[in-house]
Short mmCIF file of C-alpha atoms in Angstrom, two decimals:
data_model
loop_
_atom_site.label_atom_id
_atom_site.label_comp_id
_atom_site.label_asym_id
_atom_site.label_seq_id
_atom_site.Cartn_x
_atom_site.Cartn_y
_atom_site.Cartn_z
CA MET L 29 -27.15 31.41 -4.02
CA SER L 30 -27.23 28.15 -2.08
CA ARG L 31 -26.14 25.00 -3.89
CA PRO L 32 -27.34 21.41 -3.50
CA LEU L 33 -25.24 19.19 -1.25
CA VAL L 34 -25.35 15.67 -2.61
CA LEU L 35 -24.84 12.41 -0.74
CA LEU L 36 -24.36 9.07 -2.45
CA ALA L 37 -24.86 5.85 -0.47
CA ALA L 38 -23.22 2.75 -1.94
CA ILE L 39 -24.44 -0.77 -1.23
CA GLY L 40 -22.85 -3.99 -2.47
CA SER L 41 -24.27 -7.40 -3.32
CA LEU L 42 -22.45 -9.46 -0.71
CA VAL L 43 -22.07 -13.03 -1.85
CA ALA L 44 -20.64 -14.32 1.39
CA ALA L 45 -19.39 -11.78 3.90
CA ALA L 46 -18.86 -8.09 4.63
CA VAL L 47 -15.49 -6.54 5.28
CA VAL L 48 -14.82 -5.15 8.78
CA THR L 49 -12.70 -2.04 9.24
CA PRO L 50 -9.41 -2.85 11.01
CA SER L 51 -8.87 -1.23 14.40
CA PRO L 52 -6.48 1.73 14.42
CA ALA L 53 -3.00 0.64 15.47
CA LEU L 54 0.61 1.56 14.90
CA ALA L 55 3.79 -0.38 14.40
CA ALA L 56 5.56 -0.10 17.74
CA GLU L 57 9.00 0.33 16.17
CA GLN L 58 8.05 3.41 14.10
CA THR L 59 8.13 7.05 15.12
CA VAL L 60 4.97 8.78 13.89
CA LEU L 61 5.41 12.43 12.83
CA SER L 62 2.13 14.28 12.44
CA ARG L 63 2.87 17.95 13.22
CA GLY L 64 5.84 20.28 13.03
CA HIS L 65 8.91 20.65 10.85
CA VAL L 66 10.67 17.66 9.37
CA ASP L 67 13.14 17.30 6.52
CA VAL L 68 11.83 14.09 5.02
CA ILE L 69 14.91 13.80 2.81
CA ASP L 70 18.16 14.69 4.54
CA VAL L 71 21.04 13.97 2.15
CA HIS L 72 24.40 12.89 3.64
CA TYR L 73 27.80 12.03 2.13
CA GLU L 74 30.08 10.03 4.38
CA GLY L 75 32.84 7.54 3.67
CA GLY L 76 32.50 7.97 -0.07
CA ALA L 77 28.79 7.11 -0.06
CA LEU L 78 25.57 9.08 -0.44
CA SER L 79 22.78 8.23 2.01
CA LEU L 80 19.28 9.48 2.79
CA LYS L 81 18.13 10.13 6.34
CA VAL L 82 15.35 12.05 8.11
CA ARG L 83 15.91 15.22 10.15
CA ASP L 84 13.17 15.38 12.79
CA ASP L 85 12.69 18.90 14.16
CA THR L 86 9.31 18.22 15.77
CA GLY L 87 10.75 17.94 19.28
CA ALA L 88 12.83 20.15 21.54
CA SER L 89 16.03 19.33 19.64
CA PRO L 90 16.77 17.87 16.17
CA VAL L 91 17.00 14.09 15.79
CA THR L 92 18.45 12.23 12.80
CA ARG L 93 16.44 9.11 11.99
CA ASP L 94 16.49 6.20 9.58
CA PRO L 95 13.61 6.54 7.04
CA ALA L 96 12.59 2.96 7.82
CA ASP L 97 11.87 4.01 11.41
CA VAL L 98 9.53 6.90 10.55
CA LEU L 99 5.87 7.11 9.56
CA PHE L 100 4.94 10.51 8.11
CA HIS L 101 1.30 11.21 8.91
CA ALA L 102 -0.93 13.52 6.87
CA LEU L 103 -3.73 14.09 9.39
CA PRO L 104 -7.39 14.00 8.32
CA GLU L 105 -7.34 17.79 8.77
CA SER L 106 -5.02 18.00 5.76
CA GLN L 107 -7.98 17.32 3.47
CA THR L 108 -8.89 20.17 1.12
CA THR L 109 -10.26 20.47 -2.43
CA VAL L 110 -8.60 21.02 -5.77
CA PRO L 111 -8.89 24.69 -6.75
CA ASP L 112 -10.49 25.73 -10.03
CA VAL L 113 -7.16 26.96 -11.40
CA PRO L 114 -5.76 25.47 -14.64
CA SER L 115 -2.23 24.94 -13.32
CA TYR L 116 -3.63 22.65 -10.58
CA ALA L 117 -5.43 20.33 -13.02
CA PHE L 118 -2.83 17.60 -12.37
CA LEU L 119 -4.40 17.15 -8.91
CA GLY L 120 -7.81 16.23 -10.38
CA ALA L 121 -11.07 17.92 -11.22
CA PRO L 122 -11.88 21.17 -9.40
CA GLY L 123 -13.61 20.41 -6.11
CA THR L 124 -12.10 16.92 -5.88
CA PRO L 125 -10.79 16.09 -2.39
CA VAL L 126 -7.03 16.08 -1.94
CA TRP L 127 -4.88 15.69 1.18
CA LEU L 128 -2.19 18.37 1.24
CA LEU L 129 0.86 18.97 3.43
CA PRO L 130 1.50 22.60 2.48
CA GLN L 131 4.61 24.44 1.38
CA VAL L 132 3.94 27.16 3.96
CA GLN L 133 3.90 25.95 7.55
CA ASP L 134 0.58 25.16 9.19
CA PRO L 135 1.21 24.48 12.91
CA ASN L 136 -1.60 21.91 12.93
CA LEU L 137 -0.03 19.78 10.17
CA LEU L 138 3.26 18.17 9.28
CA TRP L 139 5.62 20.54 7.41
CA PRO L 140 7.85 18.31 5.26
CA GLY L 141 10.85 19.50 3.30
CA TRP L 142 14.30 18.35 2.23
CA GLU L 143 17.86 19.50 2.77
CA THR L 144 21.44 19.04 1.59
CA LEU L 145 23.03 21.09 4.37
CA ASN L 146 25.18 18.12 5.43
CA LEU L 147 26.87 17.79 2.02
CA PRO L 148 30.46 19.04 1.94
CA THR L 149 31.36 21.96 -0.33
CA GLY L 150 33.52 21.34 -3.40
CA VAL L 151 32.97 17.59 -3.50
CA PHE L 152 30.25 17.33 -6.16
CA ALA L 153 30.59 18.49 -9.74
CA GLY L 154 28.76 21.77 -10.22
CA GLY L 155 27.97 21.83 -6.51
CA LYS L 156 24.78 19.82 -7.15
CA ILE L 157 23.20 16.41 -6.71
CA ARG L 158 20.12 14.91 -8.35
CA LEU L 159 17.11 13.95 -6.22
CA SER L 160 14.66 11.51 -7.82
CA LEU L 161 11.29 9.99 -7.01
CA VAL L 162 11.71 6.55 -8.55
CA GLY L 163 8.56 4.78 -7.37
CA VAL L 164 5.26 5.12 -5.52
CA GLU L 165 3.05 2.42 -4.04
CA GLY L 166 -0.30 3.32 -2.53
CA PRO L 167 -4.03 3.82 -3.04
CA GLY L 168 -3.80 7.04 -5.05
CA ARG L 169 -1.68 9.63 -6.84
CA VAL L 170 1.19 11.55 -5.25
CA SER L 171 2.41 14.98 -6.37
CA VAL L 172 5.07 17.28 -4.94
CA PHE L 173 4.89 20.84 -6.26
CA VAL L 174 5.71 24.43 -5.41
CA ASN L 175 3.70 27.64 -5.79
CA ASP L 176 5.31 30.35 -7.90
CA PRO L 177 4.94 34.06 -6.99
CA PHE L 178 1.86 34.29 -9.21
CA GLY L 179 0.00 31.47 -7.42
CA ASN L 180 0.54 28.86 -10.13
CA ALA L 181 1.70 25.31 -9.42
CA GLN L 182 5.04 24.01 -10.66
CA VAL L 183 5.27 20.23 -10.41
CA LEU L 184 8.50 18.68 -9.15
CA PHE L 185 7.44 15.03 -8.72
CA ARG L 186 4.29 13.36 -10.00
CA SER L 187 3.49 9.66 -9.75
CA ASP L 188 0.75 9.33 -12.38
CA ASP L 189 2.60 10.45 -15.53
CA GLY L 190 5.61 8.18 -15.41
CA LEU L 191 8.54 7.84 -13.02
CA PRO L 192 11.32 8.54 -12.25
CA ASP L 193 11.02 12.30 -11.84
CA ALA L 194 14.20 14.18 -10.89
CA ILE L 195 15.30 17.65 -9.78
CA GLU L 196 18.74 19.13 -9.28
CA VAL L 197 19.53 20.37 -5.78
CA GLY L 198 22.51 22.44 -4.67
CA ASP L 199 24.83 21.08 -1.99
CA HIS L 200 23.68 23.55 0.71
CA VAL L 201 19.92 23.82 0.21
CA HIS L 202 16.92 23.65 2.53
CA ALA L 203 13.54 23.70 0.75
CA HIS L 204 9.84 23.05 1.20
CA ALA L 205 7.02 22.15 -1.19
CA ASN L 206 3.42 20.98 -1.23
CA TRP L 207 2.95 17.21 -0.82
CA ALA L 208 -0.42 16.12 -2.26
CA PHE L 209 -2.19 12.74 -2.03
CA SER L 210 -5.37 11.90 -3.95
CA ALA L 211 -6.71 9.27 -1.52
CA THR L 212 -6.38 8.15 2.07
CA GLY L 213 -4.30 5.13 3.02
CA ARG L 214 -0.65 4.14 3.21
CA TYR L 215 1.95 5.06 0.62
CA THR L 216 5.55 4.08 0.04
CA LEU L 217 7.56 6.77 -1.75
CA LYS L 218 10.94 5.66 -3.08
CA PHE L 219 13.49 8.48 -3.27
CA GLN L 220 17.06 8.30 -4.54
CA ALA L 221 19.98 10.73 -4.52
CA ASP L 222 22.66 10.62 -7.22
CA GLY L 223 25.75 12.74 -7.75
CA THR L 224 29.00 12.98 -9.62
CA LEU L 225 32.16 13.79 -7.69
CA THR L 226 34.59 16.35 -9.04
CA ASP L 227 36.88 13.51 -10.16
CA GLY L 228 34.05 12.07 -12.30
CA THR L 229 33.04 9.24 -9.94
CA ALA L 230 29.30 8.57 -9.84
CA VAL L 231 27.75 7.91 -6.42
CA SER L 232 24.19 6.98 -5.47
CA SER L 233 22.15 6.35 -2.36
CA GLY L 234 20.04 3.75 -4.12
CA ALA L 235 16.27 3.78 -3.71
CA VAL L 236 15.13 4.43 -0.13
CA ASP L 237 11.58 3.80 1.09
CA TYR L 238 9.61 6.52 2.92
CA THR L 239 6.22 5.62 4.41
CA PHE L 240 3.32 8.07 4.53
CA ALA L 241 -0.09 7.51 6.11
CA VAL L 242 -2.89 9.76 4.86
CA GLY L 243 -6.07 10.19 6.90
CA GLU L 244 -6.87 8.05 9.93
CA LEU L 245 -4.09 5.71 10.99
CA THR L 246 -4.72 1.99 10.55
CA ASP L 247 -2.56 -1.00 11.24
CA PRO L 248 -0.65 -1.94 8.04
CA ASP L 249 -0.60 -5.54 9.22
CA PRO L 250 -3.96 -5.91 10.96
CA GLU L 251 -4.92 -9.05 12.78
CA VAL L 252 -6.78 -11.17 10.25
CA ALA L 253 -9.86 -13.21 11.07
CA LEU L 254 -10.71 -16.25 8.96
CA ASP L 255 -14.21 -17.69 8.56
CA ILE L 256 -15.60 -20.58 6.57
CA PHE L 257 -18.73 -20.09 4.50
CA GLY L 258 -20.82 -22.49 2.46
CA MET L 259 -21.47 -25.33 4.93
CA GLN L 260 -25.17 -26.25 4.74
CA ASP L 261 -27.23 -27.63 7.64
CA SER L 262 -27.14 -31.11 6.09
CA TYR L 263 -26.29 -32.96 2.90
CA ALA L 264 -27.58 -36.04 1.14
CA PRO L 265 -25.00 -38.69 0.18
CA GLY L 266 -23.48 -37.76 -3.15
CA GLN L 267 -24.16 -34.05 -2.78
CA GLN L 268 -21.23 -31.70 -3.35
CA VAL L 269 -19.88 -29.65 -0.44
CA ASN L 270 -18.43 -26.24 -1.40
CA LEU L 271 -16.52 -24.40 1.32
CA VAL L 272 -14.86 -20.99 1.03
CA ALA L 273 -12.47 -19.36 3.52
CA LEU L 274 -12.77 -15.56 3.68
CA GLN L 275 -10.43 -13.11 5.41
CA THR L 276 -11.52 -10.09 7.47
CA PRO L 277 -10.00 -7.67 6.62
CA GLU L 278 -8.88 -8.99 3.26
CA THR L 279 -5.14 -9.18 2.59
CA GLU L 280 -2.97 -10.20 -0.35
CA LEU L 281 -2.15 -13.54 1.30
CA ASP L 282 -3.52 -16.47 -0.69
CA HIS L 283 -1.81 -19.58 0.69
CA TYR L 284 -4.11 -21.89 2.67
CA HIS L 285 -4.22 -25.42 4.02
CA TRP L 286 -7.44 -27.29 4.74
CA PHE L 287 -7.65 -29.78 7.62
CA SER L 288 -10.20 -32.46 8.53
CA LYS L 289 -10.91 -34.53 11.63
CA CYS L 290 -13.33 -37.45 11.54
CA ALA L 291 -14.60 -39.93 14.11
CA GLY L 292 -11.79 -41.69 15.97
CA ALA L 293 -9.10 -39.17 14.95
CA ALA L 294 -7.17 -37.52 17.78
CA ASP L 295 -6.39 -34.34 15.85
CA PHE L 296 -6.87 -32.55 12.55
CA ALA L 297 -4.97 -33.84 9.52
CA VAL L 298 -4.06 -31.78 6.46
CA VAL L 299 -6.11 -32.41 3.31
CA PRO L 300 -3.57 -33.16 0.55
CA GLY L 301 -3.57 -30.89 -2.49
CA GLU L 302 -5.90 -28.20 -1.15
CA GLY L 303 -3.97 -24.92 -0.98
CA GLY L 304 -6.56 -22.35 -2.01
CA ALA L 305 -9.40 -20.44 -0.41
CA ALA L 306 -11.98 -22.88 -1.81
CA TYR L 307 -12.38 -26.56 -0.99
CA SER L 308 -14.97 -28.86 -2.60
CA PHE L 309 -15.68 -32.55 -2.05
CA THR L 310 -18.51 -35.06 -2.12
CA ALA L 311 -20.57 -35.83 0.98
CA THR L 312 -20.76 -39.51 1.95
CA GLU L 313 -22.23 -41.25 4.96
CA ALA L 314 -18.70 -42.09 6.13
CA LEU L 315 -17.97 -38.35 6.44
CA ASP L 316 -20.96 -37.62 8.69
CA GLY L 317 -19.74 -35.68 11.71
CA CYS L 318 -16.34 -34.81 10.23
CA GLN L 319 -14.97 -31.36 11.03
CA TYR L 320 -13.15 -29.06 8.61
CA LYS L 321 -11.05 -25.96 9.13
CA ALA L 322 -8.79 -23.69 7.07
CA VAL L 323 -5.52 -22.00 8.05
CA LEU L 324 -4.03 -18.97 6.25
CA TYR L 325 -0.23 -18.66 5.94
CA ASP L 326 2.20 -15.87 5.06
CA GLU L 327 5.10 -16.05 2.59
CA ASP L 328 7.30 -17.73 5.21
CA HIS L 329 4.61 -20.33 5.90
CA ASN L 330 3.79 -18.90 9.30
CA ALA L 331 0.15 -19.33 10.31
CA VAL L 332 -1.61 -15.94 10.15
CA ALA L 333 -5.22 -16.91 10.85
CA GLU L 334 -7.20 -20.06 11.61
CA ALA L 335 -10.91 -20.54 11.02
CA ALA L 336 -13.18 -22.14 13.57
CA PRO L 337 -14.07 -25.69 12.50
CA VAL L 338 -17.36 -26.44 10.75
CA THR L 339 -19.10 -29.81 11.02
CA LEU L 340 -20.51 -31.84 8.14
CA VAL L 341 -23.91 -33.50 8.66
CA VAL L 342 -24.80 -36.19 6.13
CA GLU L 343 -28.30 -37.66 6.10
CA ASP L 344 -28.80 -41.44 6.40
CA GLY L 345 -29.13 -42.67 2.85
CA GLY L 346 -29.80 -46.31 3.72
CA GLY L 347 -33.11 -48.24 3.35
CA PRO L 348 -34.60 -51.69 4.10
CA GLY L 349 -34.11 -52.94 0.56
CA GLU L 350 -30.47 -51.94 0.34
CA PRO L 351 -28.08 -54.91 0.62
CA GLY L 352 -25.82 -54.73 3.64
CA GLY L 353 -22.73 -55.31 1.52
CA SER L 354 -23.47 -52.73 -1.14
CA GLN L 355 -21.47 -49.58 -1.86
CA SER L 356 -22.47 -46.31 -3.42
CA ILE L 357 -20.32 -45.19 -6.33
CA VAL L 358 -20.48 -41.42 -6.73
CA ALA L 359 -18.89 -39.50 -9.62
CA THR L 360 -18.80 -35.73 -9.45
CA VAL L 361 -17.85 -33.40 -12.29
CA ARG L 362 -16.95 -29.98 -10.89
CA GLU L 363 -17.78 -27.01 -13.03
CA SER L 364 -15.76 -24.60 -10.87
CA ASP L 365 -14.47 -24.25 -7.35
CA GLY L 366 -14.55 -21.24 -5.11
CA ALA L 367 -16.71 -18.17 -5.04
CA LEU L 368 -16.97 -14.65 -6.37
CA VAL L 369 -17.37 -12.07 -3.60
CA LEU L 370 -18.07 -8.34 -3.92
CA SER L 371 -18.04 -6.26 -0.76
CA VAL L 372 -17.93 -2.73 0.55
CA ASP L 373 -16.93 -1.68 4.04
CA PRO L 374 -20.22 -1.39 5.99
CA ASN L 375 -18.70 1.48 7.98
CA ASP L 376 -17.49 3.36 4.90
CA ARG L 377 -20.24 3.25 2.32
CA THR L 378 -21.36 6.88 2.02
CA VAL L 379 -19.91 9.33 -0.49
CA ALA L 380 -20.52 12.96 0.48
CA LEU L 381 -19.98 15.05 -2.62
CA PRO L 382 -19.01 18.66 -1.99
CA ALA L 383 -21.60 21.38 -2.52
CA THR L 384 -22.14 22.03 -6.21
CA THR L 385 -20.57 25.02 -7.92
CA LEU L 386 -21.44 26.75 -11.18
CA GLY L 387 -19.45 25.28 -14.08
CA ALA L 388 -17.05 27.36 -16.15
CA ALA L 389 -19.54 27.58 -19.03
CA GLY L 390 -22.26 28.80 -16.67
CA ASP L 391 -24.77 26.24 -17.95
CA ARG L 392 -24.65 23.60 -15.20
CA LEU L 393 -23.96 22.89 -11.54
CA GLU L 394 -21.01 20.57 -10.89
CA ALA L 395 -19.58 18.45 -8.09
CA ALA L 396 -16.91 15.76 -8.02
CA GLY L 397 -15.82 13.12 -5.55
CA ALA L 398 -14.52 9.60 -5.19
CA LEU L 399 -16.33 6.27 -4.84
CA ARG L 400 -15.55 4.41 -1.63
CA PRO L 401 -13.34 1.34 -2.31
CA VAL L 402 -15.08 -1.78 -3.64
CA THR L 403 -13.42 -5.16 -3.04
CA VAL L 404 -13.86 -8.09 -5.43
CA THR L 405 -12.42 -11.49 -4.46
CA ASP L 406 -12.48 -14.42 -6.88
CA THR L 407 -11.39 -17.78 -5.49
CA ARG L 408 -12.76 -19.91 -8.34
CA ALA L 409 -10.21 -22.37 -9.66
CA ALA L 410 -11.63 -22.33 -13.22
CA LYS L 411 -10.91 -18.58 -13.61
CA PRO L 412 -14.04 -17.83 -15.66
CA GLY L 413 -13.47 -14.06 -15.35
CA TRP L 414 -15.92 -11.52 -13.96
CA ASN L 415 -17.56 -8.13 -14.33
CA ALA L 416 -18.27 -5.70 -11.48
CA SER L 417 -20.83 -3.03 -12.31
CA GLY L 418 -22.90 -0.34 -10.63
CA GLN L 419 -26.27 1.28 -11.16
CA VAL L 420 -27.46 4.41 -9.38
CA SER L 421 -31.02 5.27 -8.45
CA ALA L 422 -32.66 8.69 -8.70
CA PHE L 423 -31.57 11.30 -6.17
CA THR L 424 -34.23 12.44 -3.70
CA ALA L 425 -34.37 15.09 -0.99
CA ASP L 426 -36.63 15.70 1.99
CA GLY L 427 -39.83 17.23 0.71
CA GLY L 428 -39.92 15.14 -2.46
CA ALA L 429 -37.51 17.07 -4.71
CA ASN L 430 -35.53 14.77 -6.98
CA PHE L 431 -33.43 14.45 -10.10
CA GLY L 432 -32.41 11.47 -12.21
CA GLY L 433 -29.39 9.30 -11.61
CA LYS L 434 -28.31 9.91 -15.21
CA TYR L 435 -26.64 13.15 -14.09
CA LEU L 436 -23.95 11.13 -12.25
CA GLY L 437 -21.03 9.68 -14.20
CA TRP L 438 -17.76 8.03 -13.27
CA THR L 439 -14.20 7.27 -14.34
CA PRO L 440 -13.37 3.78 -12.99
CA GLN L 441 -9.99 3.05 -11.39
CA ILE L 442 -8.11 -0.04 -10.25
CA LEU L 443 -6.79 0.79 -6.78
CA ALA L 444 -5.01 -2.53 -6.21
CA GLN L 445 -4.99 -6.10 -7.47
CA ALA L 446 -3.19 -9.36 -6.93
CA SER L 447 -0.13 -10.12 -9.03
CA GLY L 448 -1.18 -11.37 -12.46
CA GLN L 449 -4.89 -10.92 -11.72
CA GLY L 450 -5.46 -9.04 -14.99
CA VAL L 451 -8.21 -6.71 -13.78
CA VAL L 452 -8.95 -3.69 -16.00
CA ALA L 453 -11.00 -0.59 -15.27
CA GLY L 454 -14.37 -0.16 -16.92
CA PRO L 455 -14.95 2.54 -19.55
CA ILE L 456 -15.67 6.14 -18.61
CA ALA L 457 -19.38 6.81 -18.21
CA PRO L 458 -19.79 10.61 -18.49
CA PRO L 459 -22.70 12.38 -16.77
CA GLY L 460 -25.83 12.44 -18.91
CA PHE L 461 -26.32 16.20 -18.70
CA THR L 462 -26.61 16.72 -22.43
CA SER L 463 -26.97 13.10 -23.61
CA GLY L 464 -26.56 9.58 -22.38
CA ASN L 465 -27.66 7.95 -19.17
CA GLY L 466 -24.63 8.33 -16.88
CA ILE L 467 -24.51 5.28 -14.61
CA ALA L 468 -28.28 5.20 -14.10
CA GLY L 469 -28.59 2.42 -16.67
CA GLY L 470 -25.69 0.44 -15.24
CA ALA L 471 -21.97 0.77 -16.01
CA VAL L 472 -18.94 -1.50 -15.67
CA LEU L 473 -16.61 -0.59 -12.80
CA GLY L 474 -13.98 -3.24 -13.50
CA SER L 475 -13.60 -6.63 -15.13
CA ALA L 476 -11.29 -9.59 -15.53
CA PRO L 477 -11.28 -11.65 -18.76
CA ALA L 478 -11.69 -15.40 -18.85
CA GLY L 479 -8.53 -17.13 -17.74
CA SER L 480 -7.70 -14.48 -15.15
CA GLY L 481 -9.31 -12.61 -12.27
CA ARG L 482 -8.44 -14.96 -9.43
CA GLY L 483 -7.40 -13.06 -6.32
CA THR L 484 -8.50 -9.85 -4.61
CA ALA L 485 -8.88 -6.50 -6.37
CA ARG L 486 -9.91 -3.09 -5.01
CA LEU L 487 -11.86 -0.88 -7.39
CA GLY L 488 -12.70 2.80 -7.21
CA ALA L 489 -13.93 5.61 -9.41
CA GLU L 490 -13.84 9.36 -9.74
CA LEU L 491 -17.44 10.57 -9.62
CA ARG L 492 -18.76 13.62 -11.46
CA LEU L 493 -22.20 15.17 -11.09
CA GLU L 494 -23.57 17.71 -13.58
CA LEU L 495 -27.02 19.22 -12.88
CA PRO L 496 -29.31 21.80 -14.46
CA THR L 497 -28.85 25.24 -12.94
CA ASP L 498 -32.48 25.35 -11.80
CA THR L 499 -32.06 22.32 -9.49
CA GLY L 500 -33.50 23.24 -6.11
CA ALA L 501 -31.18 23.64 -3.13
CA GLY L 502 -31.18 20.74 -0.68
CA THR L 503 -29.45 17.55 0.39
CA TYR L 504 -30.10 14.76 -2.08
CA THR L 505 -29.42 11.04 -1.60
CA ALA L 506 -29.23 8.14 -4.05
CA THR L 507 -28.35 4.47 -3.78
CA LEU L 508 -25.64 2.87 -5.88
CA THR L 509 -26.11 -0.89 -6.22
CA LEU L 510 -22.93 -2.84 -6.98
CA THR L 511 -22.88 -6.38 -8.32
CA ALA L 512 -20.29 -8.84 -9.60
CA ILE L 513 -21.00 -11.71 -11.99
#
């Protein structure tokens, strides 16, 4: 029996600008390992100290590397789906995409393992050390597990149920496991080795960072473009000017300086006290023709990006009855500065759900997937808070077949946010198969309460579709409209 293949197209209400996908690039100082055997964690004990290295067997002869110099790449071809087996539920719902570097070697993928073959015998109590995953940073969940002889999964490390996770490893072991990632992007896995010497002395490698890239490679520090939005064609004297600097692609950097250059000035001068993405002031005739630009800086106050200048045009407010010696006194009360921007990548706005399968109860067709990332940037100084929500249309197929958007539900997620931004995921909106309206009537994806929310957050959601079993086969498409207020 053929099953419907469902596509979901997401569109965002763009307040100011769309995000552009960064060009693929690599850090020149890193060795990228994408295929072949590698012991990601190679434990050494030298000079009374434990250390973690990488044993690279992908070439003609083994090479020992520093973890900081290696990028482990899970190719796009590593994508598979979560099996409908209870012991694999920790990976997500059955049918959900997952990127897997397998326990058994696939010559087309990276085959990562670990080893303690370089540890001396008789040095560690019990002939063992402890290997721990102490932290994970990245866009999704990370799991390391092995398959038992009966085909069930036994989890060794798992990032979404609390870390650290630890296993004991003998001092002359070489092992492999499955390395699973729930989303594409870059991850930092922090591993640590600890042991006790036979004389009772505790030794540790300390936490060591390992970098993984899942899916297509992108530059972790892409060149950032900066543009200024909000400048109108002209202003009347006394009218407020609201300018916003937006990054493409967006980064976590949030330190700016604004500069102005007016008639008679040889160069741009910094505007005192303006260090954010938004800059507001009052237009006066004296400012007619002035130029304004913004510069973005990193933590060391190095300039990262500079916006092209914009020019202020102020209309002539004078008249024949106005005394030549008069002045205009303008008082402006600002309600809030900045802007609220919601955007989706224009080149990554289609969710292709896998073909539906019959549910375990036999009463519905099911499919699951993941919403493409949604970026919300709030540069408003007043921090009024915000809500980002989505509403899906009906699904239609060629030939006129359709079904309601209520059959699609989601579980919102916060993929990333600025420090202290206070963004929380929206409530679960289950599919409306038996009751409810799914996300057809609108559902909150994420929100920030009043007094917080300033910065950039990336939102996502696990999608779940549940359909009547008599739904006709075909490819169905719906539109998800995203807004932020």
